[in-house]
């Protein structure tokens, strides 16, 4: 018979997990050893448990197989919880395992002991606790929940001291890959009639595409429906890449840089068709004009009562809904393509850096020129994210990884580590501000130890710029509490053995990028810029 730890490792491998990330505890050594012995799956040591969960979540996002991470009691679990919340609200499938006290100590006062079920309950789709009799069953069920419908996080507690014990139950009958998903026709006769009536009646519909559409993989259907209606398309940031920017009907990204320019289009709408729209990024009523809404998703539309005059939810698989919608006999609408194109061109022109300048726009623009289309960019939270969300040409959603549901600073570095592990043959870049960099700089040691060829680009403006901009708009002191003041020392030539290049102008930056991409290990490029460019581009009104 196998031990609990061996069943743990084997079951994860069987469902397709390639890596388990974490910081080992004394209780975990049986599981680390079982992972070492199991071919095709590896334990990856990281510097901080939050990194473990972020990396696991990104692996889940890129592979469709739930990522896996592990932390110890108390502080390990609370550290892990930051990344677990990220997986939950960014909709990444994740299995988070933590040490837990054995049954007899659960309610005792014990060092490091807190109630992990209460800790993870608001951060996950499901939290539970396994025992010697149900290891495989619980893991498979958890994987099914993590990947079903709207992906997210599952927490599984592992009681201390059972890793070396013999597993008591025979092979579970649960197979998460074959769990029956909810499948139903979203468009019964009256729904078809209602949708058709609304679409026939409108003159200027706008399609709003959100995060849930990413998992549905419906780019071709999106383009077909938009072109059938001749309707402009706006995206939420995490859906960027689902609709091509060079299509005449592409109107921009909600909530990011120059939102007021995007609003010139959608504010004219007399109907909004939300497709896979997840309000975790941006609520409908925060930007929509007061017009009817058709909401197509697995989940009901989440809107505030009275804010939208009519809401019609079409529930079910989006691909089924599109098959029905594309059959509808509707004529093209009244949008003028030349006007839409002119607005888009103006949007991108405002995001084009001025000749000879060296600010955040140049940092992003030059990076896009050198990163191949198949490359992956991970980006941190901050003012620069607003630029990337609007400016970055994105061939597919998986080529631009951000956190916009959880929105945790420090995301870019762990995300890049995971992206490189999942795609070792692809170029990977992490882009961040100096604030996010300071949160996760220690993980450069992980990149060095694993010899991951990643380019880390840090926009150094010595400020938490997004907060500073908000302070400035309220006429507060924009330096108080946001001034990082980290450049008053001589530049270092490495962090934890990772080479560092500091640049202060466009020419030096281009050279640094060229050398970094030609290298065979991790490199940090510190781009020292002013944050003045952000003021007129970020946090523009969406109304």
Short mmCIF file of C-alpha atoms in Angstrom, two decimals:
data_model
loop_
_atom_site.label_atom_id
_atom_site.label_comp_id
_atom_site.label_asym_id
_atom_site.label_seq_id
_atom_site.Cartn_x
_atom_site.Cartn_y
_atom_site.Cartn_z
CA UNK A 1 0.00 0.00 0.00
CA UNK A 2 1.06 3.59 -0.63
CA UNK A 3 1.52 6.25 2.01
CA UNK A 4 -0.70 9.31 2.23
CA UNK A 5 2.16 11.43 0.87
CA UNK A 6 2.68 9.06 -2.06
CA UNK A 7 -1.02 9.08 -2.93
CA UNK A 8 -0.94 12.88 -2.69
CA UNK A 9 1.96 13.15 -5.17
CA UNK A 10 0.63 10.51 -7.55
CA UNK A 11 -2.88 11.95 -7.67
CA UNK A 12 -1.60 15.44 -8.48
CA UNK A 13 0.56 14.02 -11.24
CA UNK A 14 -2.34 12.03 -12.64
CA UNK A 15 -4.52 15.12 -13.03
CA UNK A 16 -1.71 16.89 -14.88
CA UNK A 17 -0.04 19.01 -12.21
CA UNK A 18 3.59 19.58 -13.19
CA UNK A 19 4.83 21.65 -10.23
CA UNK A 20 3.97 22.09 -6.56
CA UNK A 21 5.21 25.43 -5.21
CA UNK A 22 5.90 26.27 -1.60
CA UNK A 23 8.17 26.67 1.40
CA UNK A 24 8.51 23.25 3.09
CA UNK A 25 7.60 22.66 6.71
CA UNK A 26 8.69 19.84 8.96
CA UNK A 27 5.32 18.22 8.41
CA UNK A 28 5.69 18.55 4.64
CA UNK A 29 8.95 16.61 4.24
CA UNK A 30 7.09 13.34 3.56
CA UNK A 31 5.24 15.07 0.71
CA UNK A 32 8.40 16.69 -0.71
CA UNK A 33 10.06 13.28 -0.72
CA UNK A 34 7.04 11.71 -2.44
CA UNK A 35 7.14 14.45 -5.09
CA UNK A 36 10.88 13.82 -5.58
CA UNK A 37 10.24 10.13 -6.23
CA UNK A 38 7.24 10.66 -8.53
CA UNK A 39 8.33 11.09 -12.16
CA UNK A 40 6.80 14.03 -14.02
CA UNK A 41 6.10 16.31 -11.07
CA UNK A 42 8.47 18.48 -9.05
CA UNK A 43 8.46 20.55 -5.89
CA UNK A 44 9.67 24.13 -6.46
CA UNK A 45 11.08 26.03 -3.48
CA UNK A 46 10.23 29.75 -3.45
CA UNK A 47 11.15 32.59 -1.13
CA UNK A 48 7.66 33.46 0.12
CA UNK A 49 4.40 31.56 0.27
CA UNK A 50 2.49 34.29 -1.59
CA UNK A 51 4.83 33.64 -4.50
CA UNK A 52 3.95 29.94 -4.36
CA UNK A 53 0.24 30.68 -4.71
CA UNK A 54 0.72 33.29 -7.43
CA UNK A 55 2.90 30.89 -9.42
CA UNK A 56 0.45 28.03 -8.98
CA UNK A 57 -2.45 30.22 -10.07
CA UNK A 58 -0.66 31.33 -13.22
CA UNK A 59 0.22 27.72 -14.04
CA UNK A 60 -3.47 26.96 -13.73
CA UNK A 61 -4.35 29.89 -15.97
CA UNK A 62 -1.90 28.84 -18.69
CA UNK A 63 -2.49 25.08 -18.66
CA UNK A 64 -6.11 24.69 -17.58
CA UNK A 65 -4.92 22.18 -14.97
CA UNK A 66 -5.26 23.51 -11.41
CA UNK A 67 -1.95 24.76 -10.06
CA UNK A 68 -0.78 23.43 -6.69
CA UNK A 69 0.92 25.10 -3.73
CA UNK A 70 1.69 24.23 -0.12
CA UNK A 71 2.27 26.17 3.11
CA UNK A 72 2.62 25.41 6.77
CA UNK A 73 0.47 26.36 9.75
CA UNK A 74 -0.39 29.93 10.73
CA UNK A 75 2.01 32.43 9.14
CA UNK A 76 2.68 30.14 6.20
CA UNK A 77 -1.04 29.88 5.55
CA UNK A 78 -1.65 33.62 5.94
CA UNK A 79 1.23 34.36 3.56
CA UNK A 80 -0.22 31.87 1.09
CA UNK A 81 -3.67 33.43 1.36
CA UNK A 82 -2.65 36.52 -0.62
CA UNK A 83 -1.99 34.44 -3.72
CA UNK A 84 -5.00 32.21 -3.04
CA UNK A 85 -7.25 35.28 -3.11
CA UNK A 86 -5.59 36.19 -6.39
CA UNK A 87 -6.52 32.85 -7.93
CA UNK A 88 -10.07 33.21 -6.67
CA UNK A 89 -10.78 36.69 -8.04
CA UNK A 90 -8.59 36.43 -11.13
CA UNK A 91 -10.38 33.15 -11.95
CA UNK A 92 -7.26 30.92 -12.00
CA UNK A 93 -7.79 27.23 -11.05
CA UNK A 94 -5.76 26.46 -7.92
CA UNK A 95 -5.35 23.79 -5.24
CA UNK A 96 -3.88 25.29 -2.05
CA UNK A 97 -2.72 22.82 0.60
CA UNK A 98 -1.80 23.75 4.16
CA UNK A 99 -0.64 21.92 7.24
CA UNK A 100 -3.35 21.65 9.87
CA UNK A 101 -3.37 20.46 13.44
CA UNK A 102 -4.45 16.84 14.04
CA UNK A 103 -8.04 16.38 15.17
CA UNK A 104 -7.24 16.31 18.87
CA UNK A 105 -5.43 19.68 18.75
CA UNK A 106 -7.70 21.63 16.42
CA UNK A 107 -9.52 23.44 19.23
CA UNK A 108 -6.55 23.65 21.60
CA UNK A 109 -4.28 26.62 22.14
CA UNK A 110 -1.22 25.50 20.20
CA UNK A 111 1.71 27.36 18.67
CA UNK A 112 0.91 28.56 15.11
CA UNK A 113 -2.64 27.20 15.33
CA UNK A 114 -5.48 29.16 13.73
CA UNK A 115 -8.64 27.95 12.03
CA UNK A 116 -7.57 27.55 8.40
CA UNK A 117 -11.09 26.73 7.28
CA UNK A 118 -12.29 30.12 8.47
CA UNK A 119 -9.22 31.80 6.98
CA UNK A 120 -9.74 30.38 3.51
CA UNK A 121 -13.55 30.29 3.42
CA UNK A 122 -13.98 33.78 1.89
CA UNK A 123 -11.00 33.29 -0.43
CA UNK A 124 -11.98 30.04 -2.14
CA UNK A 125 -14.77 28.16 -3.91
CA UNK A 126 -14.41 25.34 -1.38
CA UNK A 127 -12.34 24.65 1.71
CA UNK A 128 -12.07 21.20 3.27
CA UNK A 129 -9.78 18.84 5.13
CA UNK A 130 -8.60 15.41 4.08
CA UNK A 131 -7.74 12.32 6.10
CA UNK A 132 -6.04 8.97 5.55
CA UNK A 133 -9.18 7.53 3.95
CA UNK A 134 -9.98 10.11 1.27
CA UNK A 135 -6.77 11.68 -0.08
CA UNK A 136 -7.40 10.91 -3.73
CA UNK A 137 -11.13 11.56 -3.55
CA UNK A 138 -10.70 15.00 -1.96
CA UNK A 139 -7.97 16.07 -4.39
CA UNK A 140 -10.00 15.00 -7.42
CA UNK A 141 -13.14 16.67 -6.15
CA UNK A 142 -11.17 19.83 -5.38
CA UNK A 143 -9.69 19.85 -8.87
CA UNK A 144 -13.16 19.54 -10.36
CA UNK A 145 -14.45 22.47 -8.32
CA UNK A 146 -11.39 24.59 -9.11
CA UNK A 147 -11.86 24.14 -12.87
CA UNK A 148 -15.66 23.98 -13.13
CA UNK A 149 -17.75 26.87 -14.50
CA UNK A 150 -15.97 29.95 -13.13
CA UNK A 151 -12.42 28.78 -12.23
CA UNK A 152 -10.99 29.63 -8.85
CA UNK A 153 -9.24 28.45 -5.71
CA UNK A 154 -9.80 25.42 -3.49
CA UNK A 155 -8.15 24.98 -0.09
CA UNK A 156 -7.40 21.54 1.34
CA UNK A 157 -6.06 21.14 4.86
CA UNK A 158 -3.68 18.24 5.59
CA UNK A 159 -3.56 17.11 9.23
CA UNK A 160 -0.06 16.93 10.65
CA UNK A 161 1.56 13.57 11.08
CA UNK A 162 -0.29 11.49 8.49
CA UNK A 163 2.10 11.81 5.53
CA UNK A 164 3.97 8.62 6.30
CA UNK A 165 0.86 6.61 7.20
CA UNK A 166 -0.63 4.02 4.90
CA UNK A 167 -3.54 5.31 2.82
CA UNK A 168 -6.59 3.29 3.77
CA UNK A 169 -8.92 3.57 0.78
CA UNK A 170 -8.79 2.02 -2.68
CA UNK A 171 -8.72 4.16 -5.81
CA UNK A 172 -11.41 6.85 -5.83
CA UNK A 173 -14.13 6.69 -8.43
CA UNK A 174 -14.06 10.45 -8.97
CA UNK A 175 -12.39 11.74 -12.14
CA UNK A 176 -12.32 15.52 -12.22
CA UNK A 177 -11.65 15.61 -15.97
CA UNK A 178 -14.94 13.81 -16.52
CA UNK A 179 -17.04 15.58 -13.95
CA UNK A 180 -20.35 16.43 -15.56
CA UNK A 181 -20.41 20.15 -16.23
CA UNK A 182 -23.60 22.15 -16.32
CA UNK A 183 -24.66 22.13 -19.97
CA UNK A 184 -27.98 23.47 -21.10
CA UNK A 185 -29.36 25.37 -24.05
CA UNK A 186 -29.24 29.03 -23.07
CA UNK A 187 -31.70 30.15 -25.71
CA UNK A 188 -35.14 28.62 -25.44
CA UNK A 189 -37.83 29.96 -27.78
CA UNK A 190 -38.89 32.94 -25.68
CA UNK A 191 -35.28 33.91 -25.01
CA UNK A 192 -34.47 33.86 -28.72
CA UNK A 193 -37.45 36.06 -29.41
CA UNK A 194 -36.47 38.50 -26.67
CA UNK A 195 -32.84 38.74 -27.79
CA UNK A 196 -33.84 39.12 -31.42
CA UNK A 197 -36.35 41.82 -30.55
CA UNK A 198 -33.79 43.83 -28.57
CA UNK A 199 -31.14 43.52 -31.27
CA UNK A 200 -33.60 44.40 -34.06
CA UNK A 201 -34.79 47.44 -32.13
CA UNK A 202 -31.37 48.91 -31.37
CA UNK A 203 -29.43 51.13 -33.73
CA UNK A 204 -26.04 51.30 -32.00
CA UNK A 205 -25.25 48.18 -29.96
CA UNK A 206 -21.89 47.78 -28.22
CA UNK A 207 -20.36 44.41 -27.37
CA UNK A 208 -18.56 44.30 -24.01
CA UNK A 209 -16.29 41.27 -23.60
CA UNK A 210 -15.04 40.15 -20.20
CA UNK A 211 -12.84 37.70 -18.36
CA UNK A 212 -15.18 34.70 -18.51
CA UNK A 213 -14.98 34.75 -22.31
CA UNK A 214 -11.26 33.96 -22.09
CA UNK A 215 -11.91 30.42 -20.88
CA UNK A 216 -14.62 29.93 -23.53
CA UNK A 217 -12.07 30.56 -26.34
CA UNK A 218 -14.57 32.27 -28.64
CA UNK A 219 -12.46 34.75 -30.60
CA UNK A 220 -13.76 33.61 -34.00
CA UNK A 221 -17.37 33.79 -32.85
CA UNK A 222 -16.79 37.23 -31.31
CA UNK A 223 -15.41 38.58 -34.56
CA UNK A 224 -18.22 36.97 -36.55
CA UNK A 225 -20.96 38.46 -34.37
CA UNK A 226 -19.35 41.90 -34.27
CA UNK A 227 -19.04 41.94 -38.04
CA UNK A 228 -22.59 40.64 -38.48
CA UNK A 229 -23.91 43.53 -36.39
CA UNK A 230 -21.17 45.97 -37.41
CA UNK A 231 -20.98 46.74 -33.68
CA UNK A 232 -17.91 48.07 -31.84
CA UNK A 233 -16.27 45.90 -29.18
CA UNK A 234 -14.85 47.02 -25.84
CA UNK A 235 -12.87 44.69 -23.56
CA UNK A 236 -12.15 44.47 -19.87
CA UNK A 237 -8.37 44.40 -19.25
CA UNK A 238 -8.04 40.65 -18.59
CA UNK A 239 -9.95 39.89 -21.80
CA UNK A 240 -7.41 41.81 -23.87
CA UNK A 241 -6.31 39.71 -26.83
CA UNK A 242 -9.71 38.12 -27.45
CA UNK A 243 -10.59 40.65 -30.14
CA UNK A 244 -7.87 41.88 -32.53
CA UNK A 245 -6.83 45.50 -32.17
CA UNK A 246 -6.47 45.87 -35.95
CA UNK A 247 -10.15 45.03 -36.53
CA UNK A 248 -12.08 48.21 -37.48
CA UNK A 249 -14.64 47.40 -34.76
CA UNK A 250 -12.11 47.31 -31.91
CA UNK A 251 -12.91 50.26 -29.62
CA UNK A 252 -10.49 49.83 -26.71
CA UNK A 253 -10.21 48.63 -23.12
CA UNK A 254 -12.45 49.75 -20.28
CA UNK A 255 -11.07 51.43 -17.18
CA UNK A 256 -7.46 51.70 -18.32
CA UNK A 257 -5.55 54.60 -19.86
CA UNK A 258 -7.63 57.17 -21.75
CA UNK A 259 -10.92 55.63 -20.70
CA UNK A 260 -12.58 58.88 -21.72
CA UNK A 261 -11.52 58.23 -25.31
CA UNK A 262 -13.09 54.76 -25.21
CA UNK A 263 -16.21 56.28 -23.65
CA UNK A 264 -16.78 58.36 -26.79
CA UNK A 265 -17.87 55.11 -28.43
CA UNK A 266 -19.81 53.21 -25.80
CA UNK A 267 -21.61 56.29 -24.50
CA UNK A 268 -23.52 56.33 -27.82
CA UNK A 269 -24.83 52.78 -27.33
CA UNK A 270 -28.55 52.05 -27.13
CA UNK A 271 -27.90 48.39 -26.22
CA UNK A 272 -24.97 46.65 -24.49
CA UNK A 273 -24.31 42.98 -25.20
CA UNK A 274 -22.11 41.65 -22.41
CA UNK A 275 -20.23 38.49 -23.34
CA UNK A 276 -18.51 36.57 -20.56
CA UNK A 277 -18.57 39.82 -18.63
CA UNK A 278 -17.24 39.33 -15.09
CA UNK A 279 -17.88 42.32 -12.79
CA UNK A 280 -14.83 41.40 -10.72
CA UNK A 281 -12.92 43.75 -13.05
CA UNK A 282 -15.45 46.53 -13.51
CA UNK A 283 -19.17 46.71 -12.72
CA UNK A 284 -21.57 47.26 -15.60
CA UNK A 285 -23.29 50.23 -13.99
CA UNK A 286 -19.98 52.05 -13.47
CA UNK A 287 -19.62 52.70 -17.19
CA UNK A 288 -22.77 51.74 -19.10
CA UNK A 289 -25.18 54.35 -20.38
CA UNK A 290 -28.76 53.82 -19.18
CA UNK A 291 -29.71 51.34 -21.89
CA UNK A 292 -30.85 47.68 -21.94
CA UNK A 293 -28.30 44.95 -21.26
CA UNK A 294 -28.06 41.46 -22.72
CA UNK A 295 -25.73 39.45 -20.49
CA UNK A 296 -24.35 36.16 -21.91
CA UNK A 297 -22.50 34.02 -19.39
CA UNK A 298 -22.71 31.03 -17.05
CA UNK A 299 -23.50 33.42 -14.19
CA UNK A 300 -26.40 35.85 -13.73
CA UNK A 301 -25.65 39.50 -14.38
CA UNK A 302 -24.48 41.21 -11.19
CA UNK A 303 -25.95 44.72 -11.37
CA UNK A 304 -27.28 47.20 -8.87
CA UNK A 305 -31.06 47.43 -8.80
CA UNK A 306 -32.46 50.35 -10.76
CA UNK A 307 -29.18 51.31 -12.41
CA UNK A 308 -29.89 49.58 -15.74
CA UNK A 309 -33.39 49.88 -17.25
CA UNK A 310 -33.62 46.29 -18.52
CA UNK A 311 -31.34 43.31 -17.89
CA UNK A 312 -31.71 40.09 -19.82
CA UNK A 313 -29.39 37.23 -18.85
CA UNK A 314 -28.67 34.42 -21.29
CA UNK A 315 -27.25 31.67 -19.10
CA UNK A 316 -25.22 28.75 -20.36
CA UNK A 317 -22.10 27.93 -22.39
CA UNK A 318 -21.08 30.94 -24.44
CA UNK A 319 -20.25 28.89 -27.51
CA UNK A 320 -23.83 27.58 -27.56
CA UNK A 321 -25.22 31.07 -27.19
CA UNK A 322 -23.07 32.30 -30.08
CA UNK A 323 -24.20 29.49 -32.33
CA UNK A 324 -27.77 30.69 -31.80
CA UNK A 325 -26.99 34.40 -32.02
CA UNK A 326 -25.17 33.98 -35.32
CA UNK A 327 -28.32 32.42 -36.78
CA UNK A 328 -30.41 35.51 -36.05
CA UNK A 329 -31.49 37.46 -39.10
CA UNK A 330 -30.45 40.97 -38.19
CA UNK A 331 -29.12 43.75 -40.35
CA UNK A 332 -25.95 45.74 -39.79
CA UNK A 333 -26.34 48.66 -37.42
CA UNK A 334 -25.76 52.37 -37.84
CA UNK A 335 -22.21 52.80 -36.61
CA UNK A 336 -19.90 54.68 -38.96
CA UNK A 337 -16.73 52.64 -39.30
CA UNK A 338 -14.67 55.67 -40.28
CA UNK A 339 -15.63 57.42 -37.05
CA UNK A 340 -14.79 54.36 -34.99
CA UNK A 341 -11.44 54.00 -36.73
CA UNK A 342 -10.62 57.68 -36.22
CA UNK A 343 -11.36 57.41 -32.51
CA UNK A 344 -9.15 54.33 -32.19
CA UNK A 345 -6.30 55.99 -34.07
CA UNK A 346 -6.54 59.02 -31.80
CA UNK A 347 -6.44 56.69 -28.79
CA UNK A 348 -3.25 55.00 -29.94
CA UNK A 349 -1.65 58.27 -31.06
CA UNK A 350 -2.00 59.65 -27.54
CA UNK A 351 -0.24 56.53 -26.26
CA UNK A 352 2.67 56.90 -28.69
CA UNK A 353 5.78 58.31 -26.98
CA UNK A 354 7.17 61.58 -28.25
CA UNK A 355 10.41 61.41 -30.19
CA UNK A 356 13.44 61.63 -27.93
CA UNK A 357 11.44 61.15 -24.73
CA UNK A 358 12.13 58.51 -22.11
CA UNK A 359 9.15 57.86 -19.91
CA UNK A 360 6.79 54.97 -19.17
CA UNK A 361 5.31 55.16 -22.69
CA UNK A 362 8.74 54.60 -24.24
CA UNK A 363 9.49 51.75 -21.83
CA UNK A 364 6.32 49.95 -22.93
CA UNK A 365 6.59 50.87 -26.61
CA UNK A 366 10.19 49.70 -27.07
CA UNK A 367 9.51 46.51 -25.14
CA UNK A 368 6.61 45.68 -27.45
CA UNK A 369 8.91 46.14 -30.46
CA UNK A 370 11.44 43.57 -29.25
CA UNK A 371 9.20 40.96 -27.59
CA UNK A 372 8.03 38.49 -30.27
CA UNK A 373 4.31 37.88 -30.64
CA UNK A 374 4.67 34.42 -29.11
CA UNK A 375 6.36 35.95 -26.04
CA UNK A 376 4.58 36.44 -22.72
CA UNK A 377 4.41 39.69 -20.76
CA UNK A 378 3.49 39.65 -17.07
CA UNK A 379 2.64 43.03 -15.63
CA UNK A 380 2.28 44.31 -12.09
CA UNK A 381 -0.33 46.60 -10.57
CA UNK A 382 0.28 50.32 -10.82
CA UNK A 383 0.01 53.29 -13.16
CA UNK A 384 2.05 51.44 -15.78
CA UNK A 385 -0.62 48.70 -15.88
CA UNK A 386 -3.12 51.27 -17.15
CA UNK A 387 -0.78 52.06 -20.03
CA UNK A 388 -0.14 48.40 -20.85
CA UNK A 389 -3.85 47.58 -20.67
CA UNK A 390 -4.57 50.05 -23.45
CA UNK A 391 -1.28 50.32 -25.32
CA UNK A 392 0.07 46.76 -25.45
CA UNK A 393 -0.69 44.90 -28.68
CA UNK A 394 -1.91 41.50 -27.48
CA UNK A 395 -2.22 38.59 -29.96
CA UNK A 396 -3.92 36.27 -27.44
CA UNK A 397 -5.07 36.66 -23.83
CA UNK A 398 -2.45 34.24 -22.51
CA UNK A 399 0.29 36.48 -23.92
CA UNK A 400 -0.53 39.24 -21.41
CA UNK A 401 -0.88 38.15 -17.78
CA UNK A 402 -2.16 40.58 -15.18
CA UNK A 403 -4.16 40.58 -11.96
CA UNK A 404 -7.20 42.81 -12.30
CA UNK A 405 -9.71 40.95 -10.14
CA UNK A 406 -7.50 40.69 -7.06
CA UNK A 407 -5.10 43.49 -8.13
CA UNK A 408 -2.21 42.59 -5.87
CA UNK A 409 1.09 44.38 -6.20
CA UNK A 410 3.97 41.95 -6.51
CA UNK A 411 2.23 39.78 -9.10
CA UNK A 412 4.57 40.27 -12.07
CA UNK A 413 7.66 38.43 -10.82
CA UNK A 414 5.91 35.23 -9.62
CA UNK A 415 3.75 35.25 -12.75
CA UNK A 416 6.84 35.45 -14.95
CA UNK A 417 8.53 32.59 -13.08
CA UNK A 418 5.45 30.42 -13.61
CA UNK A 419 5.04 31.44 -17.25
CA UNK A 420 8.63 30.48 -17.99
CA UNK A 421 8.32 27.12 -16.24
CA UNK A 422 5.15 26.38 -18.21
CA UNK A 423 6.63 27.66 -21.49
CA UNK A 424 10.41 27.20 -21.31
CA UNK A 425 10.84 27.79 -25.04
CA UNK A 426 9.08 31.17 -25.11
CA UNK A 427 10.54 34.58 -24.21
CA UNK A 428 9.05 35.95 -20.98
CA UNK A 429 9.21 39.49 -19.62
CA UNK A 430 8.02 40.84 -16.26
CA UNK A 431 7.16 44.55 -16.24
CA UNK A 432 6.64 46.33 -12.93
CA UNK A 433 7.01 49.58 -11.04
CA UNK A 434 9.54 50.04 -8.30
CA UNK A 435 6.84 49.49 -5.64
CA UNK A 436 5.89 46.05 -6.94
CA UNK A 437 9.55 45.21 -7.47
CA UNK A 438 10.39 45.93 -3.84
CA UNK A 439 7.63 43.55 -2.72
CA UNK A 440 9.05 40.55 -4.59
CA UNK A 441 12.69 41.34 -5.28
CA UNK A 442 13.74 38.33 -3.18
CA UNK A 443 12.27 35.99 -5.79
CA UNK A 444 15.10 36.94 -8.14
CA UNK A 445 17.01 34.37 -6.11
CA UNK A 446 14.45 31.81 -7.27
CA UNK A 447 14.90 32.89 -10.88
CA UNK A 448 18.67 32.57 -10.51
CA UNK A 449 18.50 29.18 -8.79
CA UNK A 450 16.21 27.81 -11.51
CA UNK A 451 18.23 29.62 -14.21
CA UNK A 452 15.10 31.01 -15.83
CA UNK A 453 15.83 33.25 -18.78
CA UNK A 454 13.44 36.09 -17.89
CA UNK A 455 13.84 39.81 -18.54
CA UNK A 456 12.66 41.86 -15.54
CA UNK A 457 11.94 45.47 -16.51
CA UNK A 458 11.48 47.86 -13.58
CA UNK A 459 10.04 51.33 -14.19
CA UNK A 460 11.85 53.40 -11.58
CA UNK A 461 10.07 56.67 -10.88
CA UNK A 462 10.64 56.60 -7.09
CA UNK A 463 6.92 56.72 -6.37
CA UNK A 464 3.74 54.73 -5.95
CA UNK A 465 2.59 56.66 -9.00
CA UNK A 466 -1.02 55.52 -9.20
CA UNK A 467 -1.67 56.62 -5.60
CA UNK A 468 0.28 59.83 -6.15
CA UNK A 469 -1.93 60.67 -9.15
CA UNK A 470 -5.07 60.12 -7.05
CA UNK A 471 -3.65 62.35 -4.30
CA UNK A 472 -2.85 65.02 -6.84
CA UNK A 473 -6.37 64.96 -8.29
CA UNK A 474 -7.70 65.75 -4.80
CA UNK A 475 -5.04 68.44 -4.34
CA UNK A 476 -3.34 66.48 -1.58
CA UNK A 477 0.41 66.26 -1.07
CA UNK A 478 1.25 63.75 -3.80
CA UNK A 479 4.60 62.81 -2.25
CA UNK A 480 3.37 61.97 1.24
CA UNK A 481 3.29 58.23 1.82
CA UNK A 482 4.16 57.42 -1.81
CA UNK A 483 7.78 58.58 -2.14
CA UNK A 484 9.99 55.48 -2.42
CA UNK A 485 13.29 57.39 -2.68
CA UNK A 486 15.33 54.31 -3.57
CA UNK A 487 17.79 55.72 -6.12
CA UNK A 488 20.00 57.78 -3.81
CA UNK A 489 22.66 55.09 -3.80
CA UNK A 490 25.13 53.87 -6.37
CA UNK A 491 23.58 51.41 -8.84
CA UNK A 492 24.20 47.77 -7.99
CA UNK A 493 25.38 45.33 -10.63
CA UNK A 494 23.35 42.36 -9.39
CA UNK A 495 20.53 41.19 -7.13
CA UNK A 496 21.13 37.68 -5.75
CA UNK A 497 23.43 37.01 -8.69
CA UNK A 498 21.00 38.34 -11.30
CA UNK A 499 22.72 41.02 -13.43
CA UNK A 500 21.25 44.54 -13.23
CA UNK A 501 21.48 47.27 -15.85
CA UNK A 502 20.28 50.79 -15.02
CA UNK A 503 19.30 53.01 -17.97
CA UNK A 504 18.25 56.64 -18.14
CA UNK A 505 17.60 57.22 -21.84
CA UNK A 506 15.97 55.52 -24.80
CA UNK A 507 19.17 54.51 -26.58
CA UNK A 508 20.63 52.81 -23.51
CA UNK A 509 17.30 51.07 -22.90
CA UNK A 510 17.20 49.64 -26.44
CA UNK A 511 20.73 48.29 -26.05
CA UNK A 512 19.91 46.79 -22.66
CA UNK A 513 16.83 45.04 -24.07
CA UNK A 514 18.80 43.63 -27.00
CA UNK A 515 21.47 42.19 -24.69
CA UNK A 516 18.93 40.87 -22.20
CA UNK A 517 16.99 38.95 -24.84
CA UNK A 518 20.23 37.52 -26.20
CA UNK A 519 21.29 36.24 -22.78
CA UNK A 520 20.79 32.82 -21.25
CA UNK A 521 19.65 33.74 -17.73
CA UNK A 522 17.60 36.27 -15.78
CA UNK A 523 18.38 39.98 -16.19
CA UNK A 524 17.01 43.10 -14.48
CA UNK A 525 16.70 46.37 -16.41
CA UNK A 526 16.03 49.40 -14.23
CA UNK A 527 14.50 52.14 -16.39
CA UNK A 528 14.77 55.45 -14.51
CA UNK A 529 11.97 57.73 -15.72
CA UNK A 530 9.72 60.57 -14.65
CA UNK A 531 6.09 59.80 -13.86
CA UNK A 532 4.83 63.03 -15.50
CA UNK A 533 3.37 61.17 -18.49
CA UNK A 534 0.82 59.36 -16.35
CA UNK A 535 -1.08 62.48 -15.35
CA UNK A 536 -2.96 62.97 -18.63
CA UNK A 537 -3.37 59.29 -19.46
CA UNK A 538 -4.39 57.45 -16.30
CA UNK A 539 -7.65 57.61 -14.33
CA UNK A 540 -9.60 59.48 -16.97
CA UNK A 541 -13.37 59.44 -16.51
CA UNK A 542 -15.29 56.52 -18.04
CA UNK A 543 -18.54 58.48 -18.16
#
